[in-house]
Coordinates of C-alpha atoms in Angstrom, one line a residue:
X179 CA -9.7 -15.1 -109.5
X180 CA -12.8 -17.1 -108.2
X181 CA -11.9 -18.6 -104.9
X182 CA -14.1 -20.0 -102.0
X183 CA -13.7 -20.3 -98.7
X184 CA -12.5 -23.8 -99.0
X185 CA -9.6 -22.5 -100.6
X186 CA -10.4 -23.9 -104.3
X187 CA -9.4 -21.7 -107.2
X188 CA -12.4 -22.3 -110.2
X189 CA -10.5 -22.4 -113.7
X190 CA -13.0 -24.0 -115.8
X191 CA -16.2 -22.7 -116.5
X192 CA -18.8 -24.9 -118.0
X193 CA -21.2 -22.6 -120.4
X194 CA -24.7 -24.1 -120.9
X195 CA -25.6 -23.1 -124.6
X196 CA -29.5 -24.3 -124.7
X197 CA -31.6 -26.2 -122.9
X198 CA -33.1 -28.0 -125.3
X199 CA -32.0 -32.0 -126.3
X200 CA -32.8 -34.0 -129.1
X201 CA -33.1 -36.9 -127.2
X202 CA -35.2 -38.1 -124.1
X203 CA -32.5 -39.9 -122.0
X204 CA -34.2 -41.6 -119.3
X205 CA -32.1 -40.3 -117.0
X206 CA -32.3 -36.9 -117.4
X207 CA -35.9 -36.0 -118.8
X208 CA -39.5 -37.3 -119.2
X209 CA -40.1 -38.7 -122.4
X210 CA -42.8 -35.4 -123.1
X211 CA -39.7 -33.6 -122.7
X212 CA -39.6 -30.4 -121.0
X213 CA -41.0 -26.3 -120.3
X214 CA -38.1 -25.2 -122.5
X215 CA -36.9 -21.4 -121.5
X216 CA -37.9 -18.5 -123.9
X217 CA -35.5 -16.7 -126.0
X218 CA -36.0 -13.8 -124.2
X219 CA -34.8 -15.4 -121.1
X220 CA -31.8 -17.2 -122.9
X221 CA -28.1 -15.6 -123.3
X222 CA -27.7 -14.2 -126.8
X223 CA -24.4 -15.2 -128.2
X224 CA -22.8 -11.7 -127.2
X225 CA -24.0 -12.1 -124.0
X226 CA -22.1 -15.6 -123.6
X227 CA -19.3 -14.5 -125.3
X228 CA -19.1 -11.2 -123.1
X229 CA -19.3 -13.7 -120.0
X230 CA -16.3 -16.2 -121.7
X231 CA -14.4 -12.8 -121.9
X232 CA -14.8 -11.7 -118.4
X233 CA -14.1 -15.1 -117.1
X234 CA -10.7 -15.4 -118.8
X235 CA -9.8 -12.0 -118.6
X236 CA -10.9 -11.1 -114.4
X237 CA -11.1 -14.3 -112.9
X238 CA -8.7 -16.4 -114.3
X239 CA -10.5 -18.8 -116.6
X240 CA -7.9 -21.5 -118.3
X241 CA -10.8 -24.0 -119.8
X242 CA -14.2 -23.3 -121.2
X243 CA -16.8 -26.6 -121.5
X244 CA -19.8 -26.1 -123.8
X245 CA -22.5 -28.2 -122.8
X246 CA -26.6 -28.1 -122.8
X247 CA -29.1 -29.6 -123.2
X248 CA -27.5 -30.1 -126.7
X249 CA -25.1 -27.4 -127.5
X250 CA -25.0 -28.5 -131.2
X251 CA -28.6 -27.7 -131.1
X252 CA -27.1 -23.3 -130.7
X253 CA -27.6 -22.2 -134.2
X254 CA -25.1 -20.0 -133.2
X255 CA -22.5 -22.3 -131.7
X256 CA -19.5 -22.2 -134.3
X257 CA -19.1 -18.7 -133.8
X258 CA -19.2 -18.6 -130.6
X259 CA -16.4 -20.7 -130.5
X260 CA -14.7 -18.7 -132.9
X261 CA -15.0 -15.7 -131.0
X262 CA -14.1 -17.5 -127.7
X263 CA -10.9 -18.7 -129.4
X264 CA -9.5 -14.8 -130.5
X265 CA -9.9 -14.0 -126.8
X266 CA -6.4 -13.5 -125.1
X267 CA -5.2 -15.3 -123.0
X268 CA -7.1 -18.1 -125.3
X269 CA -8.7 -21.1 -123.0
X270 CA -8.9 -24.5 -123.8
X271 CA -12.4 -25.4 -125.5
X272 CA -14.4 -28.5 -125.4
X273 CA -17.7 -29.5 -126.0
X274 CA -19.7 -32.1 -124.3
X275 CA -22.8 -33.2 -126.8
X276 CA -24.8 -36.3 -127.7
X277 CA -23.0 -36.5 -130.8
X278 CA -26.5 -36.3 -133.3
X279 CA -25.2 -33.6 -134.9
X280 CA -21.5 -34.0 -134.9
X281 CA -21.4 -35.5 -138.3
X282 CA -22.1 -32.3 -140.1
X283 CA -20.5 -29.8 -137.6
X284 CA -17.3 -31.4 -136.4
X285 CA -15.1 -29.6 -139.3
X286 CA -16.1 -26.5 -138.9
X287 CA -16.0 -26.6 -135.0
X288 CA -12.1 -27.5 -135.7
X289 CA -11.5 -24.9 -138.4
X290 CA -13.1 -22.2 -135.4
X291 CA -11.1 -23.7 -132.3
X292 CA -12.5 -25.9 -130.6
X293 CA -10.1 -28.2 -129.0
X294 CA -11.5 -31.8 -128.2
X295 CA -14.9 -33.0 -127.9
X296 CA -17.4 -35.6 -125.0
X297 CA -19.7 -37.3 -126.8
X298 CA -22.0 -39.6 -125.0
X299 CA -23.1 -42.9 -125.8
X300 CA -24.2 -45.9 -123.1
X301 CA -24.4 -48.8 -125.4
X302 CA -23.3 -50.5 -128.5
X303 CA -26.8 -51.9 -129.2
X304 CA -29.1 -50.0 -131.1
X305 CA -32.3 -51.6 -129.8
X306 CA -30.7 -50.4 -126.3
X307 CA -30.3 -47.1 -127.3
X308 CA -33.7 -46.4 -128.6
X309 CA -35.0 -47.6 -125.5
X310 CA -32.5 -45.2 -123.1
X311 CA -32.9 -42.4 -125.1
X312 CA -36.5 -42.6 -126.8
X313 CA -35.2 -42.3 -129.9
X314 CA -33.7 -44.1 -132.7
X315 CA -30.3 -42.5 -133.2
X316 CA -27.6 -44.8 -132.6
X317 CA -25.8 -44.7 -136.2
X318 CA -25.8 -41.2 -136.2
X319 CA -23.8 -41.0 -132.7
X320 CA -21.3 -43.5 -134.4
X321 CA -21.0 -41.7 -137.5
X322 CA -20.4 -38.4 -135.5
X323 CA -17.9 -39.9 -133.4
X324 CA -15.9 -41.2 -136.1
X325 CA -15.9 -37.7 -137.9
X326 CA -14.8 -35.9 -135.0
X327 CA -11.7 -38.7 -134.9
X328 CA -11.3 -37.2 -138.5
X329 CA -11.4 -33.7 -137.8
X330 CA -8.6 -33.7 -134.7
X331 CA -11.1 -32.9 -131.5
X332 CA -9.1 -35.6 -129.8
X333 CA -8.9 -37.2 -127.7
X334 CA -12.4 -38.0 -128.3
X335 CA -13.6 -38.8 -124.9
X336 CA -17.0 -41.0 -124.7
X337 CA -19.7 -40.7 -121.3
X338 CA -21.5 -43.8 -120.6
X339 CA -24.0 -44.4 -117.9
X340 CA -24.9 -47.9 -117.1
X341 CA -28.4 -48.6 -116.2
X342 CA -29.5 -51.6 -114.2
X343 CA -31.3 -54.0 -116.2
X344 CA -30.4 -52.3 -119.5
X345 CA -26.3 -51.7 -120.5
X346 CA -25.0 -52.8 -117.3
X347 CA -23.6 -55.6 -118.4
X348 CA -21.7 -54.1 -121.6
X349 CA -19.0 -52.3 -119.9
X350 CA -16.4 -54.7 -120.9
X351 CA -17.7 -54.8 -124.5
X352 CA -17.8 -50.8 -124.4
X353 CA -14.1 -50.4 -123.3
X354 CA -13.1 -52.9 -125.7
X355 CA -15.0 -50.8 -128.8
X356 CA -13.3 -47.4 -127.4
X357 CA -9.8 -49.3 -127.6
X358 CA -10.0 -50.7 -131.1
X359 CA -11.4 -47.6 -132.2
X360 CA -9.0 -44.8 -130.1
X361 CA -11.6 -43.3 -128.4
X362 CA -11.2 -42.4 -124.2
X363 CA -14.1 -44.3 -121.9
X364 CA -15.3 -42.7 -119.0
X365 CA -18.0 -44.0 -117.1
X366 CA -20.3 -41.9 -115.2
X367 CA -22.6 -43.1 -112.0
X368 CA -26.0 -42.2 -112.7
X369 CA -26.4 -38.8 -110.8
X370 CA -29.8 -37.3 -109.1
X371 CA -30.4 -35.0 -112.6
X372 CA -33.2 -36.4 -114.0
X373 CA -36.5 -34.7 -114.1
X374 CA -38.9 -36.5 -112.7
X375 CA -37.0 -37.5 -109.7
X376 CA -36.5 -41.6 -110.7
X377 CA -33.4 -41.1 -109.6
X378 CA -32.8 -43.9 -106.4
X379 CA -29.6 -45.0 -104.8
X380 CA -30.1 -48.1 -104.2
X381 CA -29.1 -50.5 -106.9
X382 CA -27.4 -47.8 -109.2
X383 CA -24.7 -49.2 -110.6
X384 CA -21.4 -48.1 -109.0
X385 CA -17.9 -47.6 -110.0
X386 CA -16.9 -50.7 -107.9
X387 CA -19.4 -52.8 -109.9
X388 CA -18.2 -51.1 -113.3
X389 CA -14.5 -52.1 -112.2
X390 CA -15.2 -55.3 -111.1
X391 CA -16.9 -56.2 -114.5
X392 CA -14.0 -54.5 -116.8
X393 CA -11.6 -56.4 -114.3
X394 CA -13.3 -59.8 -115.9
X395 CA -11.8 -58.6 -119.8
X396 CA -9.0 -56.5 -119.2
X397 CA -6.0 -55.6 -116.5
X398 CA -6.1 -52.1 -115.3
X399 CA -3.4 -50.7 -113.2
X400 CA -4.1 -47.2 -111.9
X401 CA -2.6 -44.0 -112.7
X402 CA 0.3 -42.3 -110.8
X403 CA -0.2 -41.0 -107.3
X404 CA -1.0 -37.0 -108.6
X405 CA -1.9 -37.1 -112.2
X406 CA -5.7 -36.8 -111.4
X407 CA -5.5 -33.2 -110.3
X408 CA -9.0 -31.8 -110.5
X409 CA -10.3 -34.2 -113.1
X410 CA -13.5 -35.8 -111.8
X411 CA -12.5 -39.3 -113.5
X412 CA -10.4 -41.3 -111.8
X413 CA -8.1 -43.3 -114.7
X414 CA -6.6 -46.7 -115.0
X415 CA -4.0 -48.1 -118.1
X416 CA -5.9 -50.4 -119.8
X417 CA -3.7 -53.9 -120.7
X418 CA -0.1 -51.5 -119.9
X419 CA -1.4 -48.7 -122.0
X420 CA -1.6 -46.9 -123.6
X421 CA -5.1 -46.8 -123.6
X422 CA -6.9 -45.4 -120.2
X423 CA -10.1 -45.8 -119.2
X424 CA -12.1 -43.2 -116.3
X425 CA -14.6 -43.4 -113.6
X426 CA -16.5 -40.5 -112.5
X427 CA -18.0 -41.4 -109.4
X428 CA -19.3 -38.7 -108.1
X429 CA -22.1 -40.8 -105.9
X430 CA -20.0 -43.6 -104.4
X431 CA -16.5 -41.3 -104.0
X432 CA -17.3 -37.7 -104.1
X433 CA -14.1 -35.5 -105.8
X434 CA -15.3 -32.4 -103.9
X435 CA -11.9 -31.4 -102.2
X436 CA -10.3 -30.9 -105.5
X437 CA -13.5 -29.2 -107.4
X438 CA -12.5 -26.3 -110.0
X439 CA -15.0 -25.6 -112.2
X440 CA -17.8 -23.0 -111.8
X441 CA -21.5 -23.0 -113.9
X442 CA -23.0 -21.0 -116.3
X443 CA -26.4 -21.8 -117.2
X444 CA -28.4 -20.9 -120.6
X445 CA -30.3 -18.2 -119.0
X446 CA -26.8 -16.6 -117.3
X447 CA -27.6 -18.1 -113.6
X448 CA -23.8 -18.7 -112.2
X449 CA -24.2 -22.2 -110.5
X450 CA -21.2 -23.1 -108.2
X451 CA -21.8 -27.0 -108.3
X452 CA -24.0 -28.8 -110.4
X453 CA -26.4 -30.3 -107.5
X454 CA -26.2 -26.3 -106.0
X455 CA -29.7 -25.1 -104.9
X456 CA -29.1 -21.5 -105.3
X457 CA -28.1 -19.7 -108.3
X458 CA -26.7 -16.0 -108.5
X459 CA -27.8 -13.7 -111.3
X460 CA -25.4 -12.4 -114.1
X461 CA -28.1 -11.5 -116.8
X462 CA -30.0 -9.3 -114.7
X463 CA -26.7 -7.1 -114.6
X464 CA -25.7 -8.1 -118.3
X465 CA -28.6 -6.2 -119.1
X466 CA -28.4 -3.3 -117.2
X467 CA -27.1 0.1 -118.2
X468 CA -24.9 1.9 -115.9
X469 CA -22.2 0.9 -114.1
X470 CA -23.9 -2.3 -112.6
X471 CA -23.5 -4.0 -116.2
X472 CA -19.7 -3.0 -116.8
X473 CA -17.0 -5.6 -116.8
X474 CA -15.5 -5.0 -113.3
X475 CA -19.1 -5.1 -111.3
X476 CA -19.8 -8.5 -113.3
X477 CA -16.9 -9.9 -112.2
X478 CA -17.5 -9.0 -108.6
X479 CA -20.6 -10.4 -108.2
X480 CA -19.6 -13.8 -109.8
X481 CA -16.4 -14.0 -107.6
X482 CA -18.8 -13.2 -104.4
X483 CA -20.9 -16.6 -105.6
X484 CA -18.1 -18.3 -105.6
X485 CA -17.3 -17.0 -102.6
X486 CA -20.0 -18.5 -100.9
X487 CA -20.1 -22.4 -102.6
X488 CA -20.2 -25.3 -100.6
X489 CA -17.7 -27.4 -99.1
X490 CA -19.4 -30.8 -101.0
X491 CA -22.1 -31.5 -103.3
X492 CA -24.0 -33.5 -100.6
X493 CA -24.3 -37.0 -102.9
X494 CA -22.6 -38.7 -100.4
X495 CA -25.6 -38.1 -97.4
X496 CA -28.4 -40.4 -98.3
X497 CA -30.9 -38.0 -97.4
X498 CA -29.6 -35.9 -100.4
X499 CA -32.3 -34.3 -102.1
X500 CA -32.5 -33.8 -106.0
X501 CA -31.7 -30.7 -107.1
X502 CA -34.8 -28.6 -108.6
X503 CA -33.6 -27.8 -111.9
X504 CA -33.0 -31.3 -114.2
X505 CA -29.6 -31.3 -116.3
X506 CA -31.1 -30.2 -118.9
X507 CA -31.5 -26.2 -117.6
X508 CA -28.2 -26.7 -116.1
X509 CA -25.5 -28.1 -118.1
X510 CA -23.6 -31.3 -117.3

């Protein structure tokens, strides 16, 4: 199993597909966009699906999280998932995308297993979200959020980021949306990802101001004393339920202690937290012949990085420095 030295037990693995994105969010990437890697340097889809394998089958893997850039963006993404969903034991699968493409893919990401989908949106005004995201996509996240609804990946769980001056005053409208139309709100603090360093603690919007304005709409009693486990959101019952909405706040109260998730990026760098400033190769041995590249000496070396992660992601110091790799190369 991956342990650290903390005593944490990783048992979701986060898989970074691509780094590419169809949008320009404002905070995560410059509105030129980005260097993207090279195929060469990217995991082919064996290789990610030889990493899956090894993860649930040496190290104790229970949950698998494709994310990107824009994982819907993979040309080979549904079968990957397919492939990941034969493997025994078989992990929960989720996908955390923009939702652009989810219109046209979420069927056949059900039919191939996956369980459940993230889609994020930060606003219910179009205008808004062309400005956030440099593009004009709005209807096209709504229509794929309604056919994944329609296909089973439920609970469809949405990721909004409010942004002073722009959507932080729509959380209440936001919540209320996500009720009428059975989706799961979770609001994320804006986190030091973006690549151009922006990115400034003081007047972020926080998880007490994002309470405090749903408090002004709706009554939210919190959820019992243990039921958060590792999840990074912390949940309330929205108007005695049984609707819930989440708070990830991973700036104002870090979730650290209770971390168990380990990082795969889309050139197979193993990332034990995702504001880590070191990374630990797995393609190099992937790659090689011998019996560095077999199953067993894989595993080894990604239980050894695990080994060594940190005791906290540092957001709460506020001399934290951004990490140097933007979301985008990472996987959120």
């Amino acid at each position: 199993m991956l342990i650290d030295t903390y005593g944490r037990v990783a048992t979701d693995l986060r898989v970074s597909l691509t780094d590419r994105c169809n949008l320009r969010c404002t905070y995560c990437m410059p509105e030129e966009g980005l260097q993207w890697l090279g195929k060469s340097d990217l995991l082919t889809d064996d290789e990610i699906v030889r990493l899956v394998r090894i993860a649930v089958t040496h190290l104790g893997i229970t949950e698998v999280r494709f994310t990107g850039g824009e994982p819907l963006l993979r040309p080979g993404l549904v079968g990957i998932v397919e492939r990941v969903a034969a493997l025994e034991p078989r992990p929960q699968m989720s996908l955390t995308t923009n939702g652009i493409g989810l219109k046209r893919t979420a069927a056949a990401l059900k039919q191939a297993g996956l369980d459940r989908v993230n889609v994020s949106l930060d606003t219910l005004r179009p205008d808004v979200f062309k400005t956030l995201t440099r593009r004009d996509r709005h209807k096209d996240v709504i229509e794929g959020l309604a056919a994944a609804h329609e296909a089973g990946l439920t609970p469809v769980k949405i990721n909004s980021v409010l942004m002073p001056g722009l959507n932080e005053e729509e959380a209440p409208d936001l919540l209320a949306w996500a009720v009428e139309h059975d989706y799961e709100l979770r609001f994320i603090e804006q986190m030091p990802l973006d690549a151009q360093h922006g990115w400034k603690r003081e007047g972020m919007v926080t998880a007490g101001d994002i309470l405090a304005s749903l408090r002004t709409r709706f009554e939210l009693t919190p959820e019992e004393s243990g039921e958060r486990g590792s999840a990074p959101a912390e949940r309330w019952t929205v108007d005695g339920g049984p609707h819930r909405v989440g708070v990830i706040a991973s700036v104002t109260r870090p979730f650290c202690a209770a971390c168990d998730r380990t990082r795969l990026t889309a050139d197979g760098q193993v990332r034990t937290c995702l504001f880590a400033r070191e990374e630990t190769d797995l393609r190099a041995a992937l790659r090689a012949d011998g019996p560095e590249g077999d199953d067993e000496a894989i595993a080894r070396i990604w239980k050894l990085a695990m080994w060594g992660k940190k005791a906290g992601s540092g957001l709460d110091d506020p001399t934290f420095l951004q990490p140097d790799r933007p979301m985008s190369a990472i996987g959120g």
